[in-house]
Amino acid sequence: ITPNLERQSSQPRNAEYLGDYLENWERRLIPINKLMAKDFKDCSTCVDHMCRIDQVNYLPSHVLTIIAEFRVVPKCSDCGIESNLWLNLGDGFIGCGRAAKLPGLEGKGCSEKHYTEKVKGIQKYFISSKKESKPETMVVKLGTITSESADVWDYEKDKDPELPQTRLKSLLKNWGIDMVYMYQFDKTMAELHVELTNTYLNPNRNDQNKKNRK
């Protein structure tokens, strides 16, 4: 896609890239995970035809299609941590969650950082219902996906978006994840909250449990 030029084809280009745009009359390819707000401003075709549907990420289908060969890589795309991983339902970015004062729970907040630096700046170009959570603002904790539910967080609303199972299932399928075949192998936020409460807020209860075990 080039700025201020008419569309010549409805066929998507290389699915790994946003497309082409001209800067000083030079052709450039922009990797999806490097997108910034200025890239959308430069690409007038993208902005003019911006829409938001579950089958597409940030762009309409004639600009970008879901990568058919997409595979979930079980590590943070930024720091390489292999636990406490969250998948962005809009662009497929996998990042680690925020750290918590619990043994074995790693996290540098790369998932939230990705939203703040790469997604939040281009939200004004999205067309969607204000009430409905947008895929690009939501993340799902990979280790909590089961056939019935999963931990989902909406960074924009700063809470659980309480997605209907049918919509969550549809969004996950965009990234090759079928809930039917998934099982839990990581602690949910509810389980971590209970553990955190018992560990740090109820020290007397922990002491009593130790005495009982003796």
PDB file of C-alpha atoms in Angstrom:
ATOM      1  CA  ILE A   1       0.000   0.000   0.000  1.00  0.00           C
ATOM      2  CA  THR A   2       1.426   3.386  -0.922  1.00  0.00           C
ATOM      3  CA  PRO A   3       0.214   6.753   0.417  1.00  0.00           C
ATOM      4  CA  ASN A   4      -1.878   8.995  -1.787  1.00  0.00           C
ATOM      5  CA  LEU A   5      -1.951   6.422  -4.582  1.00  0.00           C
ATOM      6  CA  GLU A   6      -5.023   4.632  -5.887  1.00  0.00           C
ATOM      7  CA  ARG A   7      -5.458   0.960  -5.087  1.00  0.00           C
ATOM      8  CA  GLN A   8      -4.447  -1.135  -8.059  1.00  0.00           C
ATOM      9  CA  SER A   9      -5.321  -4.556  -6.712  1.00  0.00           C
ATOM     10  CA  SER A  10      -7.589  -6.086  -4.104  1.00  0.00           C
ATOM     11  CA  GLN A  11      -5.163  -8.974  -3.591  1.00  0.00           C
ATOM     12  CA  PRO A  12      -3.250  -8.905  -0.287  1.00  0.00           C
ATOM     13  CA  ARG A  13       0.503  -8.586  -0.398  1.00  0.00           C
ATOM     14  CA  ASN A  14       2.946 -10.592   1.673  1.00  0.00           C
ATOM     15  CA  ALA A  15       0.955 -11.415   4.803  1.00  0.00           C
ATOM     16  CA  GLU A  16       3.970 -10.794   7.032  1.00  0.00           C
ATOM     17  CA  TYR A  17       3.983  -7.110   6.218  1.00  0.00           C
ATOM     18  CA  LEU A  18       1.629  -4.182   6.449  1.00  0.00           C
ATOM     19  CA  GLY A  19       2.485  -3.356   2.868  1.00  0.00           C
ATOM     20  CA  ASP A  20       4.431  -0.738   0.986  1.00  0.00           C
ATOM     21  CA  TYR A  21       4.455   2.959   1.507  1.00  0.00           C
ATOM     22  CA  LEU A  22       6.653   5.616  -0.018  1.00  0.00           C
ATOM     23  CA  GLU A  23       9.008   7.704   2.010  1.00  0.00           C
ATOM     24  CA  ASN A  24      11.248   9.963  -0.053  1.00  0.00           C
ATOM     25  CA  TRP A  25      10.120   7.886  -3.043  1.00  0.00           C
ATOM     26  CA  GLU A  26      11.701   4.756  -1.653  1.00  0.00           C
ATOM     27  CA  ARG A  27       9.822   1.510  -1.164  1.00  0.00           C
ATOM     28  CA  ARG A  28       9.686   0.160   2.356  1.00  0.00           C
ATOM     29  CA  LEU A  29       8.283  -2.968   3.996  1.00  0.00           C
ATOM     30  CA  ILE A  30       6.992  -2.629   7.543  1.00  0.00           C
ATOM     31  CA  PRO A  31       6.977  -5.755   9.743  1.00  0.00           C
ATOM     32  CA  ILE A  32       3.699  -6.061  11.642  1.00  0.00           C
ATOM     33  CA  ASN A  33       5.405  -6.171  15.034  1.00  0.00           C
ATOM     34  CA  LYS A  34       7.213  -2.884  14.288  1.00  0.00           C
ATOM     35  CA  LEU A  35       4.132  -0.825  13.451  1.00  0.00           C
ATOM     36  CA  MET A  36       3.876   2.609  15.007  1.00  0.00           C
ATOM     37  CA  ALA A  37       1.176   5.264  14.836  1.00  0.00           C
ATOM     38  CA  LYS A  38       3.112   7.267  12.229  1.00  0.00           C
ATOM     39  CA  ASP A  39       2.998   4.306   9.832  1.00  0.00           C
ATOM     40  CA  PHE A  40      -0.787   4.424   9.775  1.00  0.00           C
ATOM     41  CA  LYS A  41      -0.761   8.162   9.170  1.00  0.00           C
ATOM     42  CA  ASP A  42       1.549   7.690   6.186  1.00  0.00           C
ATOM     43  CA  CYS A  43      -0.659   5.000   4.709  1.00  0.00           C
ATOM     44  CA  SER A  44      -3.790   6.904   3.724  1.00  0.00           C
ATOM     45  CA  THR A  45      -5.385   3.895   2.043  1.00  0.00           C
ATOM     46  CA  CYS A  46      -5.253   1.942   5.286  1.00  0.00           C
ATOM     47  CA  VAL A  47      -6.752   4.783   7.283  1.00  0.00           C
ATOM     48  CA  ASP A  48      -9.494   5.556   4.764  1.00  0.00           C
ATOM     49  CA  HIS A  49     -10.677   1.968   4.712  1.00  0.00           C
ATOM     50  CA  MET A  50     -10.025   1.062   8.322  1.00  0.00           C
ATOM     51  CA  CYS A  51     -12.481  -1.333   9.879  1.00  0.00           C
ATOM     52  CA  ARG A  52     -12.481  -3.832  12.710  1.00  0.00           C
ATOM     53  CA  ILE A  53     -13.820  -7.349  12.357  1.00  0.00           C
ATOM     54  CA  ASP A  54     -12.726 -10.504  14.121  1.00  0.00           C
ATOM     55  CA  GLN A  55     -11.237 -12.085  10.996  1.00  0.00           C
ATOM     56  CA  VAL A  56      -8.837  -9.193  10.416  1.00  0.00           C
ATOM     57  CA  ASN A  57      -6.242  -7.557  12.637  1.00  0.00           C
ATOM     58  CA  TYR A  58      -5.894  -3.799  12.320  1.00  0.00           C
ATOM     59  CA  LEU A  59      -6.517  -3.631   8.599  1.00  0.00           C
ATOM     60  CA  PRO A  60      -9.254  -4.543   6.094  1.00  0.00           C
ATOM     61  CA  SER A  61      -9.014  -7.833   4.238  1.00  0.00           C
ATOM     62  CA  HIS A  62      -7.658  -6.298   1.024  1.00  0.00           C
ATOM     63  CA  VAL A  63      -4.603  -5.090   2.948  1.00  0.00           C
ATOM     64  CA  LEU A  64      -3.826  -7.885   5.350  1.00  0.00           C
ATOM     65  CA  THR A  65      -4.958 -11.464   5.850  1.00  0.00           C
ATOM     66  CA  ILE A  66      -4.368 -13.742   8.782  1.00  0.00           C
ATOM     67  CA  ILE A  67      -1.067 -15.556   8.387  1.00  0.00           C
ATOM     68  CA  ALA A  68      -2.005 -19.126   7.521  1.00  0.00           C
ATOM     69  CA  GLU A  69       1.317 -20.479   8.789  1.00  0.00           C
ATOM     70  CA  PHE A  70       1.030 -18.723  12.163  1.00  0.00           C
ATOM     71  CA  ARG A  71       2.208 -20.915  15.043  1.00  0.00           C
ATOM     72  CA  VAL A  72       2.174 -20.126  18.742  1.00  0.00           C
ATOM     73  CA  VAL A  73       5.770 -19.969  19.959  1.00  0.00           C
ATOM     74  CA  PRO A  74       5.834 -20.630  23.731  1.00  0.00           C
ATOM     75  CA  LYS A  75       8.090 -17.752  24.736  1.00  0.00           C
ATOM     76  CA  CYS A  76       7.901 -13.982  25.069  1.00  0.00           C
ATOM     77  CA  SER A  77       8.600 -12.273  21.745  1.00  0.00           C
ATOM     78  CA  ASP A  78      10.635  -9.568  23.491  1.00  0.00           C
ATOM     79  CA  CYS A  79      12.526 -11.076  26.428  1.00  0.00           C
ATOM     80  CA  GLY A  80      12.278 -14.834  25.814  1.00  0.00           C
ATOM     81  CA  ILE A  81      10.561 -15.793  29.080  1.00  0.00           C
ATOM     82  CA  GLU A  82       8.740 -19.118  28.650  1.00  0.00           C
ATOM     83  CA  SER A  83       6.041 -18.779  31.312  1.00  0.00           C
ATOM     84  CA  ASN A  84       3.220 -16.382  32.221  1.00  0.00           C
ATOM     85  CA  LEU A  85       2.603 -15.791  28.507  1.00  0.00           C
ATOM     86  CA  TRP A  86      -0.218 -13.736  27.001  1.00  0.00           C
ATOM     87  CA  LEU A  87      -1.391 -13.737  23.384  1.00  0.00           C
ATOM     88  CA  ASN A  88      -2.714 -10.496  21.889  1.00  0.00           C
ATOM     89  CA  LEU A  89      -5.992 -11.423  20.189  1.00  0.00           C
ATOM     90  CA  GLY A  90      -5.610  -8.669  17.616  1.00  0.00           C
ATOM     91  CA  ASP A  91      -2.098  -9.059  16.238  1.00  0.00           C
ATOM     92  CA  GLY A  92      -0.849 -12.377  17.640  1.00  0.00           C
ATOM     93  CA  PHE A  93       1.958 -10.853  19.701  1.00  0.00           C
ATOM     94  CA  ILE A  94       3.048 -13.126  22.551  1.00  0.00           C
ATOM     95  CA  GLY A  95       4.450 -11.364  25.594  1.00  0.00           C
ATOM     96  CA  CYS A  96       5.025 -12.082  29.258  1.00  0.00           C
ATOM     97  CA  GLY A  97       2.697 -10.742  31.914  1.00  0.00           C
ATOM     98  CA  ARG A  98       3.401  -8.486  34.836  1.00  0.00           C
ATOM     99  CA  ALA A  99       5.558  -9.848  37.625  1.00  0.00           C
ATOM    100  CA  ALA A 100       3.978 -10.836  40.935  1.00  0.00           C
ATOM    101  CA  LYS A 101       5.504 -11.552  44.309  1.00  0.00           C
ATOM    102  CA  LEU A 102       5.061 -15.280  43.986  1.00  0.00           C
ATOM    103  CA  PRO A 103       7.741 -17.966  43.620  1.00  0.00           C
ATOM    104  CA  GLY A 104       8.148 -19.157  40.043  1.00  0.00           C
ATOM    105  CA  LEU A 105       5.989 -16.431  38.468  1.00  0.00           C
ATOM    106  CA  GLU A 106       8.203 -14.613  36.006  1.00  0.00           C
ATOM    107  CA  GLY A 107       7.216 -11.542  34.062  1.00  0.00           C
ATOM    108  CA  LYS A 108       8.594  -8.258  32.776  1.00  0.00           C
ATOM    109  CA  GLY A 109       5.316  -6.847  31.516  1.00  0.00           C
ATOM    110  CA  CYS A 110       6.227  -7.148  27.821  1.00  0.00           C
ATOM    111  CA  SER A 111       2.617  -7.859  26.846  1.00  0.00           C
ATOM    112  CA  GLU A 112       1.351  -4.634  28.413  1.00  0.00           C
ATOM    113  CA  LYS A 113       4.338  -2.729  27.033  1.00  0.00           C
ATOM    114  CA  HIS A 114       3.447  -3.929  23.527  1.00  0.00           C
ATOM    115  CA  TYR A 115      -0.099  -2.639  23.954  1.00  0.00           C
ATOM    116  CA  THR A 116       1.075   0.726  25.284  1.00  0.00           C
ATOM    117  CA  GLU A 117       3.749   1.326  22.645  1.00  0.00           C
ATOM    118  CA  LYS A 118       2.378  -0.393  19.533  1.00  0.00           C
ATOM    119  CA  VAL A 119      -1.401  -0.602  19.889  1.00  0.00           C
ATOM    120  CA  LYS A 120      -2.619   2.299  21.997  1.00  0.00           C
ATOM    121  CA  GLY A 121      -1.181   4.886  19.629  1.00  0.00           C
ATOM    122  CA  ILE A 122      -3.222   3.667  16.648  1.00  0.00           C
ATOM    123  CA  GLN A 123      -6.534   2.988  18.407  1.00  0.00           C
ATOM    124  CA  LYS A 124      -8.046   6.201  17.089  1.00  0.00           C
ATOM    125  CA  TYR A 125      -8.028   4.642  13.635  1.00  0.00           C
ATOM    126  CA  PHE A 126     -10.226   1.709  14.712  1.00  0.00           C
ATOM    127  CA  ILE A 127     -13.935   1.673  13.957  1.00  0.00           C
ATOM    128  CA  SER A 128     -15.832  -0.362  16.508  1.00  0.00           C
ATOM    129  CA  SER A 129     -18.471  -0.259  19.191  1.00  0.00           C
ATOM    130  CA  LYS A 130     -17.389   1.557  22.342  1.00  0.00           C
ATOM    131  CA  LYS A 131     -19.070  -1.095  24.462  1.00  0.00           C
ATOM    132  CA  GLU A 132     -17.517  -4.079  22.723  1.00  0.00           C
ATOM    133  CA  SER A 133     -13.918  -4.933  23.553  1.00  0.00           C
ATOM    134  CA  LYS A 134     -11.645  -4.852  20.512  1.00  0.00           C
ATOM    135  CA  PRO A 135      -9.351  -7.813  19.746  1.00  0.00           C
ATOM    136  CA  GLU A 136      -6.269  -5.582  19.622  1.00  0.00           C
ATOM    137  CA  THR A 137      -6.790  -4.430  23.227  1.00  0.00           C
ATOM    138  CA  MET A 138      -7.311  -7.933  24.639  1.00  0.00           C
ATOM    139  CA  VAL A 139      -4.860 -10.641  25.628  1.00  0.00           C
ATOM    140  CA  VAL A 140      -5.425 -14.244  26.667  1.00  0.00           C
ATOM    141  CA  LYS A 141      -3.192 -16.200  29.035  1.00  0.00           C
ATOM    142  CA  LEU A 142      -2.015 -19.168  26.992  1.00  0.00           C
ATOM    143  CA  GLY A 143      -1.685 -21.634  29.867  1.00  0.00           C
ATOM    144  CA  THR A 144      -5.274 -21.119  31.032  1.00  0.00           C
ATOM    145  CA  ILE A 145      -7.135 -21.979  27.822  1.00  0.00           C
ATOM    146  CA  THR A 146      -9.508 -24.916  28.210  1.00  0.00           C
ATOM    147  CA  SER A 147     -12.466 -26.190  26.223  1.00  0.00           C
ATOM    148  CA  GLU A 148     -14.751 -23.967  28.303  1.00  0.00           C
ATOM    149  CA  SER A 149     -12.863 -20.811  29.261  1.00  0.00           C
ATOM    150  CA  ALA A 150      -9.615 -18.866  29.486  1.00  0.00           C
ATOM    151  CA  ASP A 151      -8.160 -15.888  31.315  1.00  0.00           C
ATOM    152  CA  VAL A 152      -8.707 -12.776  29.192  1.00  0.00           C
ATOM    153  CA  TRP A 153      -7.712  -9.198  30.003  1.00  0.00           C
ATOM    154  CA  ASP A 154      -8.652  -5.951  28.284  1.00  0.00           C
ATOM    155  CA  TYR A 155      -5.872  -3.371  28.644  1.00  0.00           C
ATOM    156  CA  GLU A 156      -8.067  -0.523  27.452  1.00  0.00           C
ATOM    157  CA  LYS A 157     -10.759  -1.182  30.067  1.00  0.00           C
ATOM    158  CA  ASP A 158      -8.273  -2.576  32.610  1.00  0.00           C
ATOM    159  CA  LYS A 159     -10.519  -5.481  33.502  1.00  0.00           C
ATOM    160  CA  ASP A 160     -11.805  -8.870  32.400  1.00  0.00           C
ATOM    161  CA  PRO A 161     -13.949  -8.180  29.300  1.00  0.00           C
ATOM    162  CA  GLU A 162     -16.117 -11.230  30.095  1.00  0.00           C
ATOM    163  CA  LEU A 163     -16.153 -12.428  26.503  1.00  0.00           C
ATOM    164  CA  PRO A 164     -18.892 -14.841  25.444  1.00  0.00           C
ATOM    165  CA  GLN A 165     -17.381 -18.263  24.808  1.00  0.00           C
ATOM    166  CA  THR A 166     -18.433 -18.184  21.157  1.00  0.00           C
ATOM    167  CA  ARG A 167     -16.505 -14.952  20.483  1.00  0.00           C
ATOM    168  CA  LEU A 168     -13.431 -16.085  22.405  1.00  0.00           C
ATOM    169  CA  LYS A 169     -13.439 -19.340  20.457  1.00  0.00           C
ATOM    170  CA  SER A 170     -13.650 -17.415  17.172  1.00  0.00           C
ATOM    171  CA  LEU A 171     -10.804 -15.050  18.093  1.00  0.00           C
ATOM    172  CA  LEU A 172      -8.536 -17.903  19.164  1.00  0.00           C
ATOM    173  CA  LYS A 173      -9.208 -19.792  15.940  1.00  0.00           C
ATOM    174  CA  ASN A 174      -7.737 -16.834  14.054  1.00  0.00           C
ATOM    175  CA  TRP A 175      -4.433 -17.880  15.581  1.00  0.00           C
ATOM    176  CA  GLY A 176      -4.824 -21.612  15.078  1.00  0.00           C
ATOM    177  CA  ILE A 177      -5.999 -22.366  18.616  1.00  0.00           C
ATOM    178  CA  ASP A 178      -9.018 -24.631  19.012  1.00  0.00           C
ATOM    179  CA  MET A 179     -10.387 -24.490  22.549  1.00  0.00           C
ATOM    180  CA  VAL A 180     -11.817 -27.990  22.201  1.00  0.00           C
ATOM    181  CA  TYR A 181      -8.327 -29.501  22.353  1.00  0.00           C
ATOM    182  CA  MET A 182      -6.817 -27.213  24.986  1.00  0.00           C
ATOM    183  CA  TYR A 183      -6.134 -27.925  28.648  1.00  0.00           C
ATOM    184  CA  GLN A 184      -4.927 -25.808  31.548  1.00  0.00           C
ATOM    185  CA  PHE A 185      -1.243 -26.003  32.493  1.00  0.00           C
ATOM    186  CA  ASP A 186      -0.774 -22.612  34.171  1.00  0.00           C
ATOM    187  CA  LYS A 187      -2.464 -20.931  37.119  1.00  0.00           C
ATOM    188  CA  THR A 188      -5.397 -18.644  36.404  1.00  0.00           C
ATOM    189  CA  MET A 189      -5.552 -15.101  37.767  1.00  0.00           C
ATOM    190  CA  ALA A 190      -8.133 -16.250  40.314  1.00  0.00           C
ATOM    191  CA  GLU A 191      -5.840 -19.023  41.539  1.00  0.00           C
ATOM    192  CA  LEU A 192      -2.891 -16.636  41.738  1.00  0.00           C
ATOM    193  CA  HIS A 193      -4.984 -14.131  43.679  1.00  0.00           C
ATOM    194  CA  VAL A 194      -5.881 -16.787  46.259  1.00  0.00           C
ATOM    195  CA  GLU A 195      -2.250 -17.882  46.526  1.00  0.00           C
ATOM    196  CA  LEU A 196      -1.051 -14.298  46.874  1.00  0.00           C
ATOM    197  CA  THR A 197      -3.649 -13.608  49.562  1.00  0.00           C
ATOM    198  CA  ASN A 198      -2.708 -16.702  51.541  1.00  0.00           C
ATOM    199  CA  THR A 199       1.017 -16.040  51.222  1.00  0.00           C
ATOM    200  CA  TYR A 200       1.239 -12.349  52.041  1.00  0.00           C
ATOM    201  CA  LEU A 201      -2.039 -11.224  53.567  1.00  0.00           C
ATOM    202  CA  ASN A 202      -2.765 -14.169  55.868  1.00  0.00           C
ATOM    203  CA  PRO A 203       0.611 -15.008  57.459  1.00  0.00           C
ATOM    204  CA  ASN A 204      -1.092 -16.371  60.586  1.00  0.00           C
ATOM    205  CA  ARG A 205      -2.977 -18.888  58.479  1.00  0.00           C
ATOM    206  CA  ASN A 206       0.278 -20.079  56.914  1.00  0.00           C
ATOM    207  CA  ASP A 207       1.864 -20.490  60.349  1.00  0.00           C
ATOM    208  CA  GLN A 208      -1.164 -22.471  61.522  1.00  0.00           C
ATOM    209  CA  ASN A 209      -0.959 -24.745  58.476  1.00  0.00           C
ATOM    210  CA  LYS A 210       2.712 -25.441  59.220  1.00  0.00           C
ATOM    211  CA  LYS A 211       1.862 -26.348  62.834  1.00  0.00           C
ATOM    212  CA  ASN A 212      -0.910 -28.673  61.683  1.00  0.00           C
ATOM    213  CA  ARG A 213       1.467 -30.468  59.311  1.00  0.00           C
ATOM    214  CA  LYS A 214       3.860 -31.056  62.196  1.00  0.00           C
TER     215      LYS A 214
END
